[in-house]
mmCIF file of C-alpha atoms in Angstrom:
data_model
loop_
_atom_site.group_PDB
_atom_site.id
_atom_site.type_symbol
_atom_site.label_atom_id
_atom_site.label_comp_id
_atom_site.label_asym_id
_atom_site.label_seq_id
_atom_site.Cartn_x
_atom_site.Cartn_y
_atom_site.Cartn_z
ATOM 1 C CA MET A 15 33.406 27.084 -4.283
ATOM 2 C CA ASP A 16 32.922 24.041 -6.503
ATOM 3 C CA PHE A 17 35.568 22.983 -8.981
ATOM 4 C CA VAL A 18 34.722 21.373 -12.311
ATOM 5 C CA LEU A 19 37.135 18.822 -13.763
ATOM 6 C CA TYR A 20 37.483 18.064 -17.462
ATOM 7 C CA ASP A 21 39.112 15.139 -19.215
ATOM 8 C CA LYS A 22 41.424 15.437 -22.231
ATOM 9 C CA ASN A 23 38.430 15.606 -24.585
ATOM 10 C CA GLY A 24 36.856 18.500 -22.728
ATOM 11 C CA VAL A 25 34.094 16.376 -21.162
ATOM 12 C CA VAL A 26 33.059 17.231 -17.618
ATOM 13 C CA ILE A 27 34.076 14.596 -15.077
ATOM 14 C CA PRO A 28 31.204 14.220 -12.602
ATOM 15 C CA THR A 29 32.174 14.753 -9.006
ATOM 16 C CA LEU A 30 30.649 13.054 -5.979
ATOM 17 C CA ALA A 31 28.473 16.082 -5.251
ATOM 18 C CA MET A 32 27.182 16.152 -8.835
ATOM 19 C CA MET A 33 26.330 12.458 -8.766
ATOM 20 C CA LYS A 34 24.532 12.892 -5.460
ATOM 21 C CA ASN A 35 22.547 15.793 -6.883
ATOM 22 C CA MET A 36 21.612 13.729 -9.951
ATOM 23 C CA SER A 37 20.505 10.875 -7.705
ATOM 24 C CA MET A 38 18.274 13.184 -5.723
ATOM 25 C CA HIS A 39 16.629 14.430 -8.924
ATOM 26 C CA MET A 40 16.111 10.931 -10.356
ATOM 27 C CA GLY A 41 14.811 9.385 -7.159
ATOM 28 C CA GLU A 42 15.595 6.024 -5.642
ATOM 29 C CA TYR A 43 12.326 5.029 -3.973
ATOM 30 C CA PHE A 44 8.605 5.823 -4.019
ATOM 31 C CA PHE A 45 7.261 8.397 -1.606
ATOM 32 C CA PHE A 46 3.954 10.111 -0.831
ATOM 33 C CA SER A 47 4.423 13.792 -1.531
ATOM 34 C CA LYS A 48 2.355 16.853 -0.711
ATOM 35 C CA ASP A 49 3.649 18.714 -3.771
ATOM 36 C CA VAL A 50 4.454 17.537 -7.283
ATOM 37 C CA LYS A 51 7.626 19.156 -8.538
ATOM 38 C CA ASN A 52 8.793 19.145 -12.157
ATOM 39 C CA PHE A 53 5.754 17.182 -13.285
ATOM 40 C CA ILE A 54 6.794 15.754 -16.696
ATOM 41 C CA PHE A 55 8.306 19.121 -17.653
ATOM 42 C CA GLU A 56 10.822 21.231 -15.776
ATOM 43 C CA ASP A 57 9.413 23.933 -13.502
ATOM 44 C CA LEU A 58 5.888 22.506 -13.817
ATOM 45 C CA ASN A 59 5.103 22.375 -10.117
ATOM 46 C CA LEU A 60 1.731 21.445 -8.645
ATOM 47 C CA LYS A 61 1.425 22.492 -5.045
ATOM 48 C CA GLY A 62 -0.899 21.343 -2.324
ATOM 49 C CA THR A 63 -3.452 18.565 -2.135
ATOM 50 C CA GLY A 64 -5.316 19.975 -5.112
ATOM 51 C CA GLY A 65 -2.188 19.835 -7.227
ATOM 52 C CA VAL A 66 -1.502 16.207 -6.300
ATOM 53 C CA ILE A 67 -5.103 15.217 -7.048
ATOM 54 C CA GLY A 68 -4.940 17.077 -10.364
ATOM 55 C CA ALA A 69 -1.737 15.283 -11.367
ATOM 56 C CA CYS A 70 -3.283 11.917 -10.467
ATOM 57 C CA LEU A 71 -6.408 12.671 -12.501
ATOM 58 C CA ILE A 72 -4.278 13.677 -15.472
ATOM 59 C CA CYS A 73 -2.293 10.446 -15.285
ATOM 60 C CA PHE A 74 -5.481 8.420 -14.862
ATOM 61 C CA ALA A 75 -7.044 10.049 -17.928
ATOM 62 C CA PHE A 76 -3.907 9.586 -20.009
ATOM 63 C CA THR A 77 -3.773 5.905 -19.042
ATOM 64 C CA LEU A 78 -7.385 5.451 -20.141
ATOM 65 C CA LEU A 79 -6.539 7.210 -23.401
ATOM 66 C CA LEU A 80 -3.585 4.858 -23.872
ATOM 67 C CA GLU A 81 -5.840 1.815 -23.504
ATOM 68 C CA ALA A 82 -8.350 3.397 -25.908
ATOM 69 C CA THR A 83 -5.704 3.897 -28.589
ATOM 70 C CA LYS A 84 -4.623 0.274 -28.182
ATOM 71 C CA SER A 85 -8.220 -0.819 -28.669
ATOM 72 C CA LEU A 86 -8.572 1.321 -31.786
ATOM 73 C CA LEU A 87 -5.331 -0.101 -33.173
ATOM 74 C CA TYR A 88 -6.670 -3.607 -32.653
ATOM 75 C CA TYR A 89 -9.910 -2.651 -34.418
ATOM 76 C CA LEU A 90 -7.977 -1.240 -37.381
ATOM 77 C CA SER A 91 -5.943 -4.449 -37.615
ATOM 78 C CA LEU A 92 -9.216 -6.378 -37.821
ATOM 79 C CA ARG A 93 -10.460 -4.079 -40.576
ATOM 80 C CA ILE A 94 -7.239 -4.443 -42.561
ATOM 81 C CA ASN A 95 -7.502 -8.243 -42.409
ATOM 82 C CA GLN A 96 -11.247 -8.222 -43.052
ATOM 83 C CA ASN A 97 -12.584 -10.251 -45.954
ATOM 84 C CA PRO A 98 -13.598 -7.755 -48.701
ATOM 85 C CA LEU A 99 -16.810 -9.724 -49.262
ATOM 86 C CA THR A 100 -18.009 -8.557 -45.837
ATOM 87 C CA TYR A 101 -17.381 -4.834 -46.334
ATOM 88 C CA GLY A 102 -21.091 -4.294 -46.909
ATOM 89 C CA ARG A 103 -21.847 -5.485 -43.383
ATOM 90 C CA THR A 104 -19.484 -3.052 -41.639
ATOM 91 C CA ASP A 105 -19.245 0.081 -43.821
ATOM 92 C CA THR A 106 -22.288 2.005 -42.664
ATOM 93 C CA SER A 107 -21.232 5.078 -44.641
ATOM 94 C CA ILE A 108 -22.309 3.414 -47.881
ATOM 95 C CA ASN A 109 -25.283 1.538 -46.464
ATOM 96 C CA HIS A 110 -27.223 4.219 -44.635
ATOM 97 C CA ASP A 111 -29.659 4.631 -47.551
ATOM 98 C CA ARG A 112 -29.930 0.911 -48.379
ATOM 99 C CA SER A 113 -32.027 -1.868 -46.956
ATOM 100 C CA THR A 114 -30.535 -4.698 -44.944
ATOM 101 C CA LEU A 115 -31.027 -7.087 -47.849
ATOM 102 C CA PHE A 116 -28.950 -5.053 -50.306
ATOM 103 C CA SER A 117 -26.362 -3.792 -47.808
ATOM 104 C CA ALA A 118 -24.878 -7.305 -47.514
ATOM 105 C CA LEU A 119 -24.368 -7.339 -51.291
ATOM 106 C CA MET A 120 -22.126 -4.248 -51.256
ATOM 107 C CA ILE A 121 -18.707 -5.611 -52.211
ATOM 108 C CA PRO A 122 -15.650 -3.870 -53.724
ATOM 109 C CA THR A 123 -15.706 -3.654 -57.497
ATOM 110 C CA SER A 124 -11.921 -3.762 -57.983
ATOM 111 C CA MET A 125 -8.640 -4.515 -56.246
ATOM 112 C CA SER A 126 -7.760 -0.819 -56.245
ATOM 113 C CA GLN A 127 -10.805 -0.105 -54.109
ATOM 114 C CA ILE A 128 -9.711 -2.782 -51.629
ATOM 115 C CA ARG A 129 -6.184 -1.320 -51.529
ATOM 116 C CA ARG A 130 -7.522 2.190 -50.907
ATOM 117 C CA GLN A 131 -9.702 0.886 -48.092
ATOM 118 C CA ARG A 132 -6.803 -0.912 -46.418
ATOM 119 C CA LEU A 133 -4.448 2.028 -46.973
ATOM 120 C CA LYS A 134 -6.918 4.289 -45.187
ATOM 121 C CA PHE A 135 -6.930 1.995 -42.163
ATOM 122 C CA HIS A 136 -3.130 1.680 -42.273
ATOM 123 C CA ILE A 137 -2.630 5.468 -42.271
ATOM 124 C CA SER A 138 -5.094 5.833 -39.399
ATOM 125 C CA GLY A 139 -3.150 3.168 -37.521
ATOM 126 C CA TYR A 140 0.073 5.100 -38.128
ATOM 127 C CA PHE A 141 -1.296 8.210 -36.413
ATOM 128 C CA LEU A 142 -2.812 6.188 -33.578
ATOM 129 C CA HIS A 143 0.474 4.361 -33.021
ATOM 130 C CA THR A 144 2.304 7.703 -32.839
ATOM 131 C CA VAL A 145 -0.174 8.997 -30.263
ATOM 132 C CA ASP A 146 0.162 5.711 -28.352
ATOM 133 C CA VAL A 147 3.959 6.060 -28.151
ATOM 134 C CA ILE A 148 3.768 9.699 -27.044
ATOM 135 C CA ILE A 149 1.279 8.938 -24.276
ATOM 136 C CA GLY A 150 3.339 5.961 -23.149
ATOM 137 C CA TYR A 151 6.503 8.028 -22.776
ATOM 138 C CA LEU A 152 4.656 10.808 -20.951
ATOM 139 C CA LEU A 153 3.296 8.261 -18.481
ATOM 140 C CA MET A 154 6.781 6.802 -18.100
ATOM 141 C CA LEU A 155 8.158 10.250 -17.217
ATOM 142 C CA SER A 156 5.374 10.823 -14.714
ATOM 143 C CA VAL A 157 6.033 7.484 -12.977
ATOM 144 C CA MET A 158 9.779 8.246 -12.910
ATOM 145 C CA SER A 159 8.988 11.078 -10.517
ATOM 146 C CA TYR A 160 8.684 8.264 -7.926
ATOM 147 C CA ASP A 161 5.514 9.795 -6.555
ATOM 148 C CA ALA A 162 3.462 6.949 -5.116
ATOM 149 C CA TYR A 163 0.159 8.736 -5.731
ATOM 150 C CA ILE A 164 0.926 9.109 -9.443
ATOM 151 C CA PHE A 165 2.101 5.510 -9.675
ATOM 152 C CA ILE A 166 -1.131 4.254 -8.079
ATOM 153 C CA SER A 167 -3.260 6.398 -10.404
ATOM 154 C CA VAL A 168 -1.499 4.936 -13.458
ATOM 155 C CA ILE A 169 -2.014 1.377 -12.200
ATOM 156 C CA ILE A 170 -5.703 1.995 -11.484
ATOM 157 C CA GLY A 171 -6.166 3.699 -14.850
ATOM 158 C CA SER A 172 -4.576 0.769 -16.635
ATOM 159 C CA GLY A 173 -6.855 -1.702 -14.853
ATOM 160 C CA VAL A 174 -10.008 0.311 -15.518
ATOM 161 C CA GLY A 175 -8.979 0.853 -19.143
ATOM 162 C CA TYR A 176 -8.426 -2.856 -19.697
ATOM 163 C CA PHE A 177 -11.759 -3.644 -18.035
ATOM 164 C CA ILE A 178 -13.583 -1.307 -20.439
ATOM 165 C CA PHE A 179 -11.691 -1.660 -23.698
ATOM 166 C CA GLY A 180 -10.816 -5.321 -23.193
ATOM 167 C CA ALA A 181 -14.538 -6.068 -23.436
ATOM 168 C CA VAL A 182 -14.719 -3.943 -26.595
ATOM 169 C CA ASN A 183 -11.838 -5.913 -28.125
ATOM 170 C CA THR A 184 -13.547 -9.207 -27.311
ATOM 171 C CA ARG A 185 -16.779 -8.048 -28.929
ATOM 172 C CA ASN A 186 -15.008 -6.817 -32.064
ATOM 173 C CA ARG A 187 -13.019 -10.051 -32.350
ATOM 174 C CA ALA A 188 -16.203 -12.126 -32.112
ATOM 175 C CA LYS A 189 -17.949 -9.872 -34.634
ATOM 176 C CA PHE A 190 -15.304 -10.186 -37.332
ATOM 177 C CA LEU A 191 -14.869 -13.895 -36.677
ATOM 178 C CA ALA A 192 -18.612 -14.360 -37.232
ATOM 179 C CA LEU A 193 -18.375 -12.417 -40.505
ATOM 180 C CA LYS A 194 -15.512 -14.601 -41.662
ATOM 181 C CA LEU A 195 -17.332 -17.813 -40.797
ATOM 182 C CA HIS A 196 -20.497 -16.509 -42.481
ATOM 183 C CA VAL A 197 -18.673 -16.062 -45.784
ATOM 184 C CA TYR A 198 -17.138 -19.513 -45.605
ATOM 185 C CA ASP A 199 -20.485 -21.112 -44.703
ATOM 186 C CA ARG A 200 -22.186 -19.467 -47.672
ATOM 187 C CA TYR A 201 -19.425 -20.599 -50.017
ATOM 188 C CA ASP A 202 -19.515 -24.169 -48.727
ATOM 189 C CA SER A 203 -23.289 -24.296 -48.948
ATOM 190 C CA GLN A 204 -23.288 -23.054 -52.531
ATOM 191 C CA ALA A 205 -20.588 -25.563 -53.419
ATOM 192 C CA GLY A 206 -22.578 -28.370 -51.817
ATOM 193 C CA LEU A 207 -19.889 -29.141 -49.262
ATOM 194 C CA THR A 208 -21.847 -28.425 -46.101
ATOM 195 C CA VAL A 209 -25.420 -27.709 -45.145
ATOM 196 C CA SER A 210 -26.019 -24.800 -42.806
ATOM 197 C CA GLY A 211 -27.945 -25.647 -39.703
ATOM 198 C CA SER A 212 -28.368 -28.924 -37.908
ATOM 199 C CA ILE A 213 -30.724 -31.675 -39.015
ATOM 200 C CA SER A 214 -32.350 -33.747 -36.320
ATOM 201 C CA ASN A 215 -33.233 -37.396 -36.667
ATOM 202 C CA SER A 216 -36.951 -36.598 -36.742
ATOM 203 C CA GLU A 217 -36.449 -34.514 -39.890
ATOM 204 C CA ILE A 218 -34.941 -37.420 -41.806
ATOM 205 C CA THR A 219 -37.514 -39.595 -43.575
ATOM 206 C CA VAL A 220 -36.621 -43.025 -44.863
ATOM 207 C CA PRO A 221 -38.855 -44.442 -47.621
ATOM 208 C CA SER A 222 -40.586 -47.616 -46.488
ATOM 209 C CA SER A 223 -39.843 -50.779 -48.388
ATOM 210 C CA ARG A 224 -42.675 -52.549 -50.178
#
């Protein structure tokens, strides 16, 4: 028979047996298990090799989804900071029935339109950030099971996700940087500050003296 001790405030004083039981539930080292017990939620047990493989696939997929949400958040940050003069080159929803020549001329007509556009991206980022936090905590709980198979699946999923979506982030960063430089080059050319393109020595003619 186990006795429970209380302090003067009515709080249970943990005994040595209780602390040992808590330590067994939390885990102290990684191990390779044949069954996954209490997977993320209590009483969610996955038994056998099939259950372990299923848990690893779930963690792998969730890790990929986490990297995808990070990539989308980065894309939305680029859209929020995008120069409004380049909206016509990225908003395909308003350019699908226009030629390439006129699509580049599609610019916001007012500041309120720019604010609405950026607010839309900000709200989308809010929901994506919430999903990102939820997935991150679920993966943290799965790794805290100290199952080595689950830990390895999360590590592999993170590496594969970065390999895929890291390339997407690099492409998007280069795309928006090119748009930004294009606007500045056009402005400088119109102002007579710079001339786009390089001029070789053979293209420069010097009038001969008579």
